[in-house]
Each structure stands twice: as structure tokens, then as C-alpha cells.
PDB file of C-alpha atoms in Angstrom:
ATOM      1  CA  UNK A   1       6.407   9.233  -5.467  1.00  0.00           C
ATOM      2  CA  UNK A   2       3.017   7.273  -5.096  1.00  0.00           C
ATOM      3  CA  UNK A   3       0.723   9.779  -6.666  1.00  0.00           C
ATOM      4  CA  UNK A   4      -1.382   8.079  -9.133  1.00  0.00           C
ATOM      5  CA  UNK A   5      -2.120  10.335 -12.579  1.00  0.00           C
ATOM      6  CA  UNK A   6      -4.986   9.419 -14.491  1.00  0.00           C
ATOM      7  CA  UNK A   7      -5.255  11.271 -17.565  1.00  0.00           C
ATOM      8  CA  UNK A   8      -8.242  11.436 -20.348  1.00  0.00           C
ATOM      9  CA  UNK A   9      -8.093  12.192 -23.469  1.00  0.00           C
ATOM     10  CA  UNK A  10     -11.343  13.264 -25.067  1.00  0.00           C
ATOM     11  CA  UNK A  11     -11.361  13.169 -29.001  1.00  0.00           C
ATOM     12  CA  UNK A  12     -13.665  16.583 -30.033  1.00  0.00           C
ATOM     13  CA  UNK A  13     -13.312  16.927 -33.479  1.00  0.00           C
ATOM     14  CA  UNK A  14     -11.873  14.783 -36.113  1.00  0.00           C
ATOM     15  CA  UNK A  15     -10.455  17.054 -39.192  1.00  0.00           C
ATOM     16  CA  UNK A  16      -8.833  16.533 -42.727  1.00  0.00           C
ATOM     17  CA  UNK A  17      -5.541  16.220 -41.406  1.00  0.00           C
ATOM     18  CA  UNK A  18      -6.240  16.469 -38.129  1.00  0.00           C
ATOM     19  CA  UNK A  19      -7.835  15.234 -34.425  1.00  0.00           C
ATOM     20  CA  UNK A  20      -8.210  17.421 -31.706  1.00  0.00           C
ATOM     21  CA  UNK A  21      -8.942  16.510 -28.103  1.00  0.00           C
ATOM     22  CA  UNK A  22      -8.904  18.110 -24.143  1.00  0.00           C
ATOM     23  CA  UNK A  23      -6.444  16.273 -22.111  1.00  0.00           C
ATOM     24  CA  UNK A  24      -8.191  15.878 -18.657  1.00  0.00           C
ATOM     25  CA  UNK A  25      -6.446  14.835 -15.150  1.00  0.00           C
ATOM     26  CA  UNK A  26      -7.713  12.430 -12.395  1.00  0.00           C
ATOM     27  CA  UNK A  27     -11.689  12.996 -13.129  1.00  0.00           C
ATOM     28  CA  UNK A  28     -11.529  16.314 -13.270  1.00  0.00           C
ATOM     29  CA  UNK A  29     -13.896  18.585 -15.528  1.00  0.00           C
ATOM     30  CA  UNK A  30     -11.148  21.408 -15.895  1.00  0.00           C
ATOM     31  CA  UNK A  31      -9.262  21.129 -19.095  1.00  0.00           C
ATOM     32  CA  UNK A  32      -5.422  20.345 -18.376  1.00  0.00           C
ATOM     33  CA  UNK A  33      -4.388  20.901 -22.085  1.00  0.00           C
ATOM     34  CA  UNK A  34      -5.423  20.768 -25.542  1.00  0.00           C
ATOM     35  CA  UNK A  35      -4.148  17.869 -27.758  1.00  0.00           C
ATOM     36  CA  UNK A  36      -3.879  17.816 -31.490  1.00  0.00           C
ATOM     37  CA  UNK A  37      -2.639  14.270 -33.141  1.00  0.00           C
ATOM     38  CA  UNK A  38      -2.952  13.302 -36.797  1.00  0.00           C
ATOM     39  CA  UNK A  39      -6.462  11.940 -38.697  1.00  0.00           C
ATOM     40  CA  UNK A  40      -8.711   8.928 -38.809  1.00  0.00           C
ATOM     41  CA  UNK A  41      -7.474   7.880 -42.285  1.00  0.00           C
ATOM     42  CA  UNK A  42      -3.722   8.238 -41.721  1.00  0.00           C
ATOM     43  CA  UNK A  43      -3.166   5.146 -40.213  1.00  0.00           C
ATOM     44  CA  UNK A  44      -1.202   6.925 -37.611  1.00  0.00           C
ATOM     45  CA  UNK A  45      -4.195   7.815 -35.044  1.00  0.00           C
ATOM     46  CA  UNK A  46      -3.845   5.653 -31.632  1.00  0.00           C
ATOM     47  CA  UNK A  47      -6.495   3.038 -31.128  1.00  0.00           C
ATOM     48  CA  UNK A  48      -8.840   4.787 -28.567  1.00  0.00           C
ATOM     49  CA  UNK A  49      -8.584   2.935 -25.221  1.00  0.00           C
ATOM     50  CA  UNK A  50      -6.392   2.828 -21.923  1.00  0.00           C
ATOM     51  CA  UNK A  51      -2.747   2.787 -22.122  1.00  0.00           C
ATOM     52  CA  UNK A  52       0.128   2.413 -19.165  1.00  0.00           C
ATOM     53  CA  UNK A  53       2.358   5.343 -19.561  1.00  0.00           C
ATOM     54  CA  UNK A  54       5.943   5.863 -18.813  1.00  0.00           C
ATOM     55  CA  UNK A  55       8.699   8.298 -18.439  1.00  0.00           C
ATOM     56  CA  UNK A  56      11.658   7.503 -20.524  1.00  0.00           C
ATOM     57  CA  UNK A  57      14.470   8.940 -22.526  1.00  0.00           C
ATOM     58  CA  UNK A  58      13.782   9.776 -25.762  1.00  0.00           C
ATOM     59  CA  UNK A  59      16.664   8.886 -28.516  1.00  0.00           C
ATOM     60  CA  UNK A  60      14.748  10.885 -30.912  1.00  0.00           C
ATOM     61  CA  UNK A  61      14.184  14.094 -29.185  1.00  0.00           C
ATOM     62  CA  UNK A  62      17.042  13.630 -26.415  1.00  0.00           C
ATOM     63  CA  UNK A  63      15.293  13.831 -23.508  1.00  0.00           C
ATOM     64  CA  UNK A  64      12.809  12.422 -20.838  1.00  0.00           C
ATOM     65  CA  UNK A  65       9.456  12.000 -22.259  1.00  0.00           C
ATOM     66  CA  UNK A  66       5.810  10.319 -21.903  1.00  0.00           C
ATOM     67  CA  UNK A  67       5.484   6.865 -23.811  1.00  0.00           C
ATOM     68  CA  UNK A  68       2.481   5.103 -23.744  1.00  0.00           C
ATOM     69  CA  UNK A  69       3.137   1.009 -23.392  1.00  0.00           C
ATOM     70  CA  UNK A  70       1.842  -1.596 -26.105  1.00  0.00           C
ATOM     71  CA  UNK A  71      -0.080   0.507 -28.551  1.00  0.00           C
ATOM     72  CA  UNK A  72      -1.452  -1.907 -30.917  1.00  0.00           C
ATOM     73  CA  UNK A  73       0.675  -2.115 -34.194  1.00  0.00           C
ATOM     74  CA  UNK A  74       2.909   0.940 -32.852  1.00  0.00           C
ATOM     75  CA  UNK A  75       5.809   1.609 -31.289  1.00  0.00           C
ATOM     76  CA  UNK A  76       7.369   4.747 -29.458  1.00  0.00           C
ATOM     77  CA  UNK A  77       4.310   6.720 -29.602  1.00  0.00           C
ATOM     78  CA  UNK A  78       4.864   9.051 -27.404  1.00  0.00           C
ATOM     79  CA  UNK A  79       3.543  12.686 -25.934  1.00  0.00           C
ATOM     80  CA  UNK A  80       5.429  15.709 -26.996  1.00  0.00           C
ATOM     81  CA  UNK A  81       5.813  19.256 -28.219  1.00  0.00           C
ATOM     82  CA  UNK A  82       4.082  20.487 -32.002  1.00  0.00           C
ATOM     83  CA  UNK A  83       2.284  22.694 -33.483  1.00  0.00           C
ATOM     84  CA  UNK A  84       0.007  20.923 -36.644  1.00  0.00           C
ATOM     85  CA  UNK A  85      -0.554  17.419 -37.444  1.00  0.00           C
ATOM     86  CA  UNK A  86       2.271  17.536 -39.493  1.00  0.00           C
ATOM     87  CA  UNK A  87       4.244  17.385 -36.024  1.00  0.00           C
ATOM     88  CA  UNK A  88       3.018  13.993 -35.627  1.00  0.00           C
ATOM     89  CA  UNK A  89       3.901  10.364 -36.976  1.00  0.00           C
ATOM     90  CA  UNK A  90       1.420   8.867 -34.236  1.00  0.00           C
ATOM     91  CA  UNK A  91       2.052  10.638 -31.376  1.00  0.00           C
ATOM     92  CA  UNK A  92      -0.038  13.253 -28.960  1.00  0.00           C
ATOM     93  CA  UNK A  93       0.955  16.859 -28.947  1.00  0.00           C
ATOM     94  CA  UNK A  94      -0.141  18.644 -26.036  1.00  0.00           C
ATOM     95  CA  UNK A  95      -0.581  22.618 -25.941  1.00  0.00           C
ATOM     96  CA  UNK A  96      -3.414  25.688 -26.251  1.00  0.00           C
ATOM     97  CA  UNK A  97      -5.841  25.437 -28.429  1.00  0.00           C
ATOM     98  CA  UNK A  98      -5.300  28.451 -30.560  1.00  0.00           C
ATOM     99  CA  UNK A  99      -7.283  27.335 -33.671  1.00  0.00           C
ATOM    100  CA  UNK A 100      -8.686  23.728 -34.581  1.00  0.00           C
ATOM    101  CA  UNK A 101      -5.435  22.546 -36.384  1.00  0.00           C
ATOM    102  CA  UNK A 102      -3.026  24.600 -34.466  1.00  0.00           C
ATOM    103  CA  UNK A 103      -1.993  24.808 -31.030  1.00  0.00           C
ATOM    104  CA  UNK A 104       0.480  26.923 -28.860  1.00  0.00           C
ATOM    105  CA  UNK A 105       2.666  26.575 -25.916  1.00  0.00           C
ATOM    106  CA  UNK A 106       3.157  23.306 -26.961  1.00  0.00           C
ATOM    107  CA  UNK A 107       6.918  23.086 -25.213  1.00  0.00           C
ATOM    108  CA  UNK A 108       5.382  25.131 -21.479  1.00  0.00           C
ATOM    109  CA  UNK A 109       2.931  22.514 -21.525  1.00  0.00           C
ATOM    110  CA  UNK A 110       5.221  19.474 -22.159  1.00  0.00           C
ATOM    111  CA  UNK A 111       7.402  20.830 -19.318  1.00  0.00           C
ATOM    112  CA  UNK A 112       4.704  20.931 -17.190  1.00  0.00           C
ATOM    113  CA  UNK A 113       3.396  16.865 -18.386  1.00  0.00           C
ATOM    114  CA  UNK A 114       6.723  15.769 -17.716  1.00  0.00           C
ATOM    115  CA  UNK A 115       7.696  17.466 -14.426  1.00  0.00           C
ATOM    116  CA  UNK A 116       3.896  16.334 -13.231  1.00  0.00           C
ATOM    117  CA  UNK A 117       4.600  12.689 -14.198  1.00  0.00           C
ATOM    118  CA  UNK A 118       8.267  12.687 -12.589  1.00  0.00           C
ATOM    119  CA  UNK A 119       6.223  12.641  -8.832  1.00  0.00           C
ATOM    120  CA  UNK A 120       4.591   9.345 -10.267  1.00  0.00           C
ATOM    121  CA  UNK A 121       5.003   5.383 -11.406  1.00  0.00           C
ATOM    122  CA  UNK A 122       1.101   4.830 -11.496  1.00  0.00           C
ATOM    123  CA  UNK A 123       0.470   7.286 -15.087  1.00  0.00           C
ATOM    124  CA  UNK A 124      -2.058   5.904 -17.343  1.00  0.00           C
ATOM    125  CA  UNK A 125      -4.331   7.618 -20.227  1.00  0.00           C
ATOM    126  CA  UNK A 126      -7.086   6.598 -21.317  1.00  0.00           C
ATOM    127  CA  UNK A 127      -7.842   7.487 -24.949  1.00  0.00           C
ATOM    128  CA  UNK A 128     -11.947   8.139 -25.546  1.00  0.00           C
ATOM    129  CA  UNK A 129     -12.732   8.085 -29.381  1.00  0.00           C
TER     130      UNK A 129
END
């Protein structure tokens, strides 16, 4: 239980609606996953630097998922399952890429995020504008 997950998110392409990024894992170059999360102007996009994350139930969804500690002027933002911005209030949905507002396999990749982070209590990401 001490392996240490360091994850980057790299912001490619802000949208309309939209802002897409590659999720990348302990320095790696090899995408982990594709993120989507909502636009500039929404007032809903997470301030781009490094956040602590946890694992922790979920009262909204109803079960164990990422939250990312002390966002500024934010709460519960956490990393989850969607397809479109419109799956957001805030939060990072993780998934393939399958066009640039839209991404698949959204709930195979969660899985995989959460059982990943259940070997660790060192998880950070850090959030690259």
C-alpha cells in the first residue's frame, strides 16, 4: 500500500463547452486516459495546479471515488464516469477520446482509476493549464 501515483493532467484543447486533456501517470509519456471537463468561461473548470487526491465514498454516485482535496472555491470535485461536458458540474471525466467533445469507456476506465488508486495513500494530480 505505499505506491506513490502521480498523475498529470495536460489541458490540449479548450472548446465552446468543453476542455479536453491526456491524463498521464508517474512521468510517463504514454497516455493513461483521455479527460474531458467543462470550459474556461463556465466557472466550473478547476484552477490548474497540484491537488492531494483521495479515495472516498461518494453520496452522490454511491460509491468509492477520486476527490481531489481543497480546490479553490470548490467542493467535491471529483473524477468520474461521462460522456460530454454536460456530464460535468466541475469535475474530471476520464475515458477514450472518441471525438473532441466526446469520450468513451468512460465507466472501464474509472474502474481501472479507482482499483489503481486503492494500492495507494500517496495520489496526487497535478493539473497543467
Amino acid at each position: 500500500m505505499d505506491n506513490v501515483l502521480r498523475f498529470k493532467l495536460l489541458r490540449k484543447d479548450y472548446g465552446d463547452n468543453y476542455t479536453r486533456g491526456s491524463l498521464y501517470l508517474n512521468g510517463s509519456n504514454d497516455l493513461w486516459c483521455s479527460t474531458l471537463e467543462r470550459d474556461k468561461n463556465s466557472g466550473m473548470l478547476i484552477p490548474a495546479k497540484l491537488y492531494k487526491v483521495i479515495l472516498t465514498m461518494s453520496n452522490r454516485f454511491k460509491r468509492l471515488l477520486p476527490l481531489l482535496v481543497n480546490v479553490p472555491n470548490m467542493e467535491g470535485i471529483r473524477i468520474h464516469v461521462g460522456n460530454t461536458y454536460k456530464d460535468s458540474t466541475g469535475c474530471i471525466l476520464v475515458g477514450d477520446l472518441t471525438s473532441k467533445d466526446f469520450i468513451s469507456n468512460s465507466k472501464v476506465t474509472e474502474n481501472k482509476l479507482v482499483d489503481l488508486m486503492k494500492t495507494s495513500k500517496d495520489i496526487s494530480i497535478d493539473i497543467v493549464a
